[in-house]
PDB file of C-alpha atoms in Angstrom:
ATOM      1  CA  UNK A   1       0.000   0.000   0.000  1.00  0.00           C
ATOM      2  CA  UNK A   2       2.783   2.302   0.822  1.00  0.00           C
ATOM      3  CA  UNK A   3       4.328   1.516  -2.859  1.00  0.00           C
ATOM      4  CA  UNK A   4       0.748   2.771  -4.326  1.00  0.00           C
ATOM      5  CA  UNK A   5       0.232   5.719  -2.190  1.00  0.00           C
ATOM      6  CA  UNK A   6       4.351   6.759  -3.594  1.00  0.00           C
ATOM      7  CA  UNK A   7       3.415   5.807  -7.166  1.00  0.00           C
ATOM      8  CA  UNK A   8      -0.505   7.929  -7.071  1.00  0.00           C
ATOM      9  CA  UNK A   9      -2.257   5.187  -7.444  1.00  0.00           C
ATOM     10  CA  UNK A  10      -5.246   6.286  -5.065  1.00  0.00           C
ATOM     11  CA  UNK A  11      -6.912   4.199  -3.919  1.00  0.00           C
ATOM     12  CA  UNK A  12      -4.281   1.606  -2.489  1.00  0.00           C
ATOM     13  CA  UNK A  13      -4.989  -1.940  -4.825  1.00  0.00           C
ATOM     14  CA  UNK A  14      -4.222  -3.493  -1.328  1.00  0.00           C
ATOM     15  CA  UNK A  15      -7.758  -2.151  -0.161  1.00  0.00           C
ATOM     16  CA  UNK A  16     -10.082  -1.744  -3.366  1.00  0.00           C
ATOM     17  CA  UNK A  17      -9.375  -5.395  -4.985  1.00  0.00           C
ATOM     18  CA  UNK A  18     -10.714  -8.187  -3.209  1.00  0.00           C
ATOM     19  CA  UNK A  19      -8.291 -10.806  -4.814  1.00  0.00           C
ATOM     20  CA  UNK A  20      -5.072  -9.734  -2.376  1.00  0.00           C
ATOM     21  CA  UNK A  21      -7.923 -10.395   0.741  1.00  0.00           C
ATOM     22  CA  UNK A  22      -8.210 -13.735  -1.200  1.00  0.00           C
ATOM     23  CA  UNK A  23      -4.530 -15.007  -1.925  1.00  0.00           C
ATOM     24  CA  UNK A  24      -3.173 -13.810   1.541  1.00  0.00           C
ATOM     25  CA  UNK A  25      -6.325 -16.241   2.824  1.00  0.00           C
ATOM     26  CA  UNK A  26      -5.512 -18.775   0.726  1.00  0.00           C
ATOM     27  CA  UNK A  27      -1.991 -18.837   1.443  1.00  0.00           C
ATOM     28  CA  UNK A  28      -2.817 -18.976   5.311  1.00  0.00           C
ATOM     29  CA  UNK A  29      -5.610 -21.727   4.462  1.00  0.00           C
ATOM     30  CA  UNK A  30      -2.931 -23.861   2.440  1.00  0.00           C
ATOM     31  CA  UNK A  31      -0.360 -23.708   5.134  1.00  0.00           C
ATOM     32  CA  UNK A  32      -2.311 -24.279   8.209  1.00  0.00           C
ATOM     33  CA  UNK A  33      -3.377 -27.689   5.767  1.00  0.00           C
ATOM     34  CA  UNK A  34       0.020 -28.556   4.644  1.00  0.00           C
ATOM     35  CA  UNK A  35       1.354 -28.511   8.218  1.00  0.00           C
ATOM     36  CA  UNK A  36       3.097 -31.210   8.278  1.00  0.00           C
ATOM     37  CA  UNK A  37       4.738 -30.541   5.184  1.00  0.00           C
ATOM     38  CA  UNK A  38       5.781 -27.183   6.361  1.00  0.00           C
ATOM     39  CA  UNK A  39       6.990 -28.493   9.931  1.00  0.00           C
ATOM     40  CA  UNK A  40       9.404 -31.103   7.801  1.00  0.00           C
ATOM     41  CA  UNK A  41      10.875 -28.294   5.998  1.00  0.00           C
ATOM     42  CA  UNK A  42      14.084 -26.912   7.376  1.00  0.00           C
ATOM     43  CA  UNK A  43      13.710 -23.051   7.397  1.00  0.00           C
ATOM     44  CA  UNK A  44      10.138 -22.761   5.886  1.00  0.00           C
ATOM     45  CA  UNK A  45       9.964 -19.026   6.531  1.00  0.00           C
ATOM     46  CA  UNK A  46      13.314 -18.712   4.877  1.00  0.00           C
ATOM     47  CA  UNK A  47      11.988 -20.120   2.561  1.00  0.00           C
ATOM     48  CA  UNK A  48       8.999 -18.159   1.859  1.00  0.00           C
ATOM     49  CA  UNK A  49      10.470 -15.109   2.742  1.00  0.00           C
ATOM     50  CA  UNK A  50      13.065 -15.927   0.342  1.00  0.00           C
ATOM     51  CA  UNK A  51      10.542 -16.230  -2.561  1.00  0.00           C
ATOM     52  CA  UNK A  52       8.032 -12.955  -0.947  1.00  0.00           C
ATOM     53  CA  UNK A  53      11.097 -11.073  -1.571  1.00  0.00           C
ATOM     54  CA  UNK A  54      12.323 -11.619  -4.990  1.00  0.00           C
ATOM     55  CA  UNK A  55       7.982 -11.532  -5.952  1.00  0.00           C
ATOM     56  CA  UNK A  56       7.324  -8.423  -4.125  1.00  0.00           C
ATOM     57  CA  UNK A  57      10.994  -6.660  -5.478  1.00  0.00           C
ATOM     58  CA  UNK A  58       9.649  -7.697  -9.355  1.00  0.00           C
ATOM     59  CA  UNK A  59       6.250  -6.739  -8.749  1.00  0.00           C
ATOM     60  CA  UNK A  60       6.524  -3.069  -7.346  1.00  0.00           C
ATOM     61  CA  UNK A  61       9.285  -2.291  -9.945  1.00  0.00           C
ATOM     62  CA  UNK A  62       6.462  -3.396 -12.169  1.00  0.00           C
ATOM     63  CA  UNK A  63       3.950  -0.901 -11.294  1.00  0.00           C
ATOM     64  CA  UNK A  64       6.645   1.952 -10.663  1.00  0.00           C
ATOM     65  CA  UNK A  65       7.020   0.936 -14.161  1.00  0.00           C
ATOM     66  CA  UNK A  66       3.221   0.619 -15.765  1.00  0.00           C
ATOM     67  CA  UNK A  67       2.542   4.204 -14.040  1.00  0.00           C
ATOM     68  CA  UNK A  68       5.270   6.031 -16.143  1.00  0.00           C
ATOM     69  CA  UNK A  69       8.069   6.307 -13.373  1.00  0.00           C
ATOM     70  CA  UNK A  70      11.504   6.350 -14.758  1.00  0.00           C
ATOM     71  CA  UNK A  71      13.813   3.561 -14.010  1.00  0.00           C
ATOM     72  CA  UNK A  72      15.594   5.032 -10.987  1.00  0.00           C
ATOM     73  CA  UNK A  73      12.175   5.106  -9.226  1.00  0.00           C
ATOM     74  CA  UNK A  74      11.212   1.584 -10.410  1.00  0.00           C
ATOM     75  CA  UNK A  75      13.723   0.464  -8.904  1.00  0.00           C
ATOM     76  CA  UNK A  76      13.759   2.292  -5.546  1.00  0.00           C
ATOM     77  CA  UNK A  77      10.097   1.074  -5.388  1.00  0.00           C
ATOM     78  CA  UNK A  78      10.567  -2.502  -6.333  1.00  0.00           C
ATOM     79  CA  UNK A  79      13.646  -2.913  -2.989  1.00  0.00           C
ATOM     80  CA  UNK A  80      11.006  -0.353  -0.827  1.00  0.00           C
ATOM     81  CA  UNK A  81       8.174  -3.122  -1.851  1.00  0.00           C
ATOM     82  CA  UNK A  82      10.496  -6.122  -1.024  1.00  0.00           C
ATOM     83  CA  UNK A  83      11.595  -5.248   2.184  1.00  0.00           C
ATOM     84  CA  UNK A  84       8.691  -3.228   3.997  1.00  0.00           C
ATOM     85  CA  UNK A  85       6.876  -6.103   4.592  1.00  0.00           C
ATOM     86  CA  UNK A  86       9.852  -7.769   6.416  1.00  0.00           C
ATOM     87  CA  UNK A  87      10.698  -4.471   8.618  1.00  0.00           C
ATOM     88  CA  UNK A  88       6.855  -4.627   9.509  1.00  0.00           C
ATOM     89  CA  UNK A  89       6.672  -8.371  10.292  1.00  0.00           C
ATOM     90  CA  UNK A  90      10.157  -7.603  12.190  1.00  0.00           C
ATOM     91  CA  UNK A  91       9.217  -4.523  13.834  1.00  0.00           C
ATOM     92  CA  UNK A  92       6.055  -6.438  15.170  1.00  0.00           C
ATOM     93  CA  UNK A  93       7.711  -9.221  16.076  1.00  0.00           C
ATOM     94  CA  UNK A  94      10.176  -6.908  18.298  1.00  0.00           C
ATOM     95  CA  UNK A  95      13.472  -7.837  16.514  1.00  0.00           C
ATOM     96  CA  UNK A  96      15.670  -6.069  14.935  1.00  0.00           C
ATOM     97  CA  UNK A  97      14.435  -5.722  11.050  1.00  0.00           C
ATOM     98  CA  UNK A  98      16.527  -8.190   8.668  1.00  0.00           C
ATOM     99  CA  UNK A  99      17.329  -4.876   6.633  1.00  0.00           C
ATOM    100  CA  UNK A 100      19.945  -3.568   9.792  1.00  0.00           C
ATOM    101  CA  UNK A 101      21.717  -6.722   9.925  1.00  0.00           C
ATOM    102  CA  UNK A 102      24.514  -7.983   7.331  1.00  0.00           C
ATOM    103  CA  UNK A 103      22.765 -10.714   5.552  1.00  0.00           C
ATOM    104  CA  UNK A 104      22.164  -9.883   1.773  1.00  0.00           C
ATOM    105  CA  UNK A 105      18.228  -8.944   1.727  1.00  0.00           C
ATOM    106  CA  UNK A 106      18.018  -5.374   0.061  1.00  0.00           C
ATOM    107  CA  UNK A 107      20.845  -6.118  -1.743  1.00  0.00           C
ATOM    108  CA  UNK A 108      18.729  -9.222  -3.091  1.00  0.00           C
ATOM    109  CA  UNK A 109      15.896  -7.338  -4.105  1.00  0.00           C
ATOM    110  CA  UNK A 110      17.818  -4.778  -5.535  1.00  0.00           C
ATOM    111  CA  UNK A 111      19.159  -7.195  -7.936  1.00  0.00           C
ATOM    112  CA  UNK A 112      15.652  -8.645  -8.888  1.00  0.00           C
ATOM    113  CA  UNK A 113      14.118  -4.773  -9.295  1.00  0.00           C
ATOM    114  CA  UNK A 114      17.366  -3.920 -11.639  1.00  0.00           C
ATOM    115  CA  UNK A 115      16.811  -6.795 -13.605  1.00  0.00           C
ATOM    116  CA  UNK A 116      13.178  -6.117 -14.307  1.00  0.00           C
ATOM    117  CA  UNK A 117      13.683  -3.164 -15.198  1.00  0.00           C
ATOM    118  CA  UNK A 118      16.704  -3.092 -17.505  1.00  0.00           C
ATOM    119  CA  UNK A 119      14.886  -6.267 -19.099  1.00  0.00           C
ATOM    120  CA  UNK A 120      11.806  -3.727 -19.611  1.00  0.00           C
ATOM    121  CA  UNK A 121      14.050  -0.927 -21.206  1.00  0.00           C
ATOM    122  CA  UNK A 122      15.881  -3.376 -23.218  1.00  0.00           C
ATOM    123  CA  UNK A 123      12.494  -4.903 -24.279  1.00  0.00           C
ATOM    124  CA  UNK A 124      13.293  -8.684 -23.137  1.00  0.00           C
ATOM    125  CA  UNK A 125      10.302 -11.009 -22.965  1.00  0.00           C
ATOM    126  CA  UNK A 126       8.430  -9.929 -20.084  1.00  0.00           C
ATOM    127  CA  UNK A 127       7.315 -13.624 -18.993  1.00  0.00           C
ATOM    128  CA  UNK A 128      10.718 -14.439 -19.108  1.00  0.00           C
ATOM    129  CA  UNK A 129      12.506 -11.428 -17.468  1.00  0.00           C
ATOM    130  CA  UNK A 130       9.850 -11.524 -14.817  1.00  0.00           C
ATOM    131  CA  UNK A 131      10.836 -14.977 -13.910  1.00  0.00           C
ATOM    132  CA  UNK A 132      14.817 -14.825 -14.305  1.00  0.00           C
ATOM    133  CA  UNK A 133      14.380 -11.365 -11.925  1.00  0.00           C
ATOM    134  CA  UNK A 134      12.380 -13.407  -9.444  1.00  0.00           C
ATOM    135  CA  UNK A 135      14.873 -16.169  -9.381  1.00  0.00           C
ATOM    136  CA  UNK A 136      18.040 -14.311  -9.102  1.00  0.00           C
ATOM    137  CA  UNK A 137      16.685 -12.368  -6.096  1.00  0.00           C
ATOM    138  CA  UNK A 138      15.190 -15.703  -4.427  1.00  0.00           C
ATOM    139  CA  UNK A 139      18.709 -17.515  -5.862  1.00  0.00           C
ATOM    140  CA  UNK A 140      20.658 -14.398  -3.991  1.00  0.00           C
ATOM    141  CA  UNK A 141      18.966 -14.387  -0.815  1.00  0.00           C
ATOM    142  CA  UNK A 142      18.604 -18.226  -0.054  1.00  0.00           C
ATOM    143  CA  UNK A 143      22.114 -19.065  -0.729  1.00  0.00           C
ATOM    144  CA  UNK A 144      22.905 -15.928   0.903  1.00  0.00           C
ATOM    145  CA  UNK A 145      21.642 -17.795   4.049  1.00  0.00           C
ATOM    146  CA  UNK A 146      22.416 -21.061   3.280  1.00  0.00           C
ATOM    147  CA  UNK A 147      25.885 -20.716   2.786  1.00  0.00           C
ATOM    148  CA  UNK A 148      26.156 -17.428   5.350  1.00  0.00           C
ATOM    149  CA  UNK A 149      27.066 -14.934   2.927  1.00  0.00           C
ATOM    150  CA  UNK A 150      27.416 -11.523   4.479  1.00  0.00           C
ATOM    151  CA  UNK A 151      27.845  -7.433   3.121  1.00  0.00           C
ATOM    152  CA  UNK A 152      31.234  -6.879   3.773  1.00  0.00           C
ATOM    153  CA  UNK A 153      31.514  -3.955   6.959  1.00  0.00           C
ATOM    154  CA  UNK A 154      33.754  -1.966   8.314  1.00  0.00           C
ATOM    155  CA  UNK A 155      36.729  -3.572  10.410  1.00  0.00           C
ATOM    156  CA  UNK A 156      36.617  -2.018  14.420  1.00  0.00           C
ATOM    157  CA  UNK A 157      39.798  -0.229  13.433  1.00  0.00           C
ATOM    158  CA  UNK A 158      38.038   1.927  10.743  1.00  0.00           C
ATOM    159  CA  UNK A 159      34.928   2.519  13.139  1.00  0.00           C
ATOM    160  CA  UNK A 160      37.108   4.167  16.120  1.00  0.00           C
ATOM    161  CA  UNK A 161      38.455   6.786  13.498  1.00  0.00           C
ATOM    162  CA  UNK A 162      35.095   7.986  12.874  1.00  0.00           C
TER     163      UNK A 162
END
């Protein structure tokens, strides 16, 4: 919703189409069925957070995009999409937001937004770059974890000059 209200799109889509009501339903429906599937899994919100973030990174470059934005604004929307809904779920949850730590997130979504929309402006399929934006930014972040990939940071040294 905040991506809308940025972009002018007045009313938020979040609150005038019934389908998002629907799929976030749906989604809570099919989990709380598949239980036991989802208990097996290793990391399942990784997981799903994982995939949330390179869909949500795609998608609000996307609309940046469909209302006339430029591309530096695309993008800015598509990482602002991605990662407001884990500094809400983070903030709620009274932890520190994923975005303030060192694990690749942001940087994830940044990749999938950049690749949506450089696939736009260089006309590429848009089935296809949709999908191969999605799956670098899921590919990013869940190896990112898997394999503990971290930003690089400053060493203490270079902190105590500041």
């Amino acid at each position: 919703m905040l991506r809308d209200l940025c972009i002018g799109a007045v009313p938020p889509a979040g609150l005038t189409d019934w389908r998002y009501l629907a799929v976030a339903m749906a989604a809570a429906w099919m989990t709380i069925a598949a239980s036991a599937l989802v208990v097996r899994l290793t990391h399942p919100v990784t997981l799903f957070d994982s995939l949330g973030l390179g869909l949500f990174a795609v998608t609000g470059a996307q609309k940046a995009m469909i209302f006339g934005h430029n591309a530096e604004v695309a993008v800015l929307l598509g990482v602002v999409t991605a990662v407001g809904g884990g500094v809400a779920r983070d903030v709620l949850l009274n932890r520190v937001p994923v975005i303030l730590r060192r694990e690749i997130y942001a940087s994830a979504a940044l990749v999938g937004a950049v690749i949506e929309v450089a696939g736009e402006r260089l006309g590429w399929v848009s089935s296809g770059r949709t999908w191969v934006a999605l799956m670098a930014c899921f590919a990013l972040r869940y190896l990112s974890l898997r394999y503990e990939w971290n930003l690089p940071r400053a060493s203490a040294r270079d902190r105590k000059r500041d």
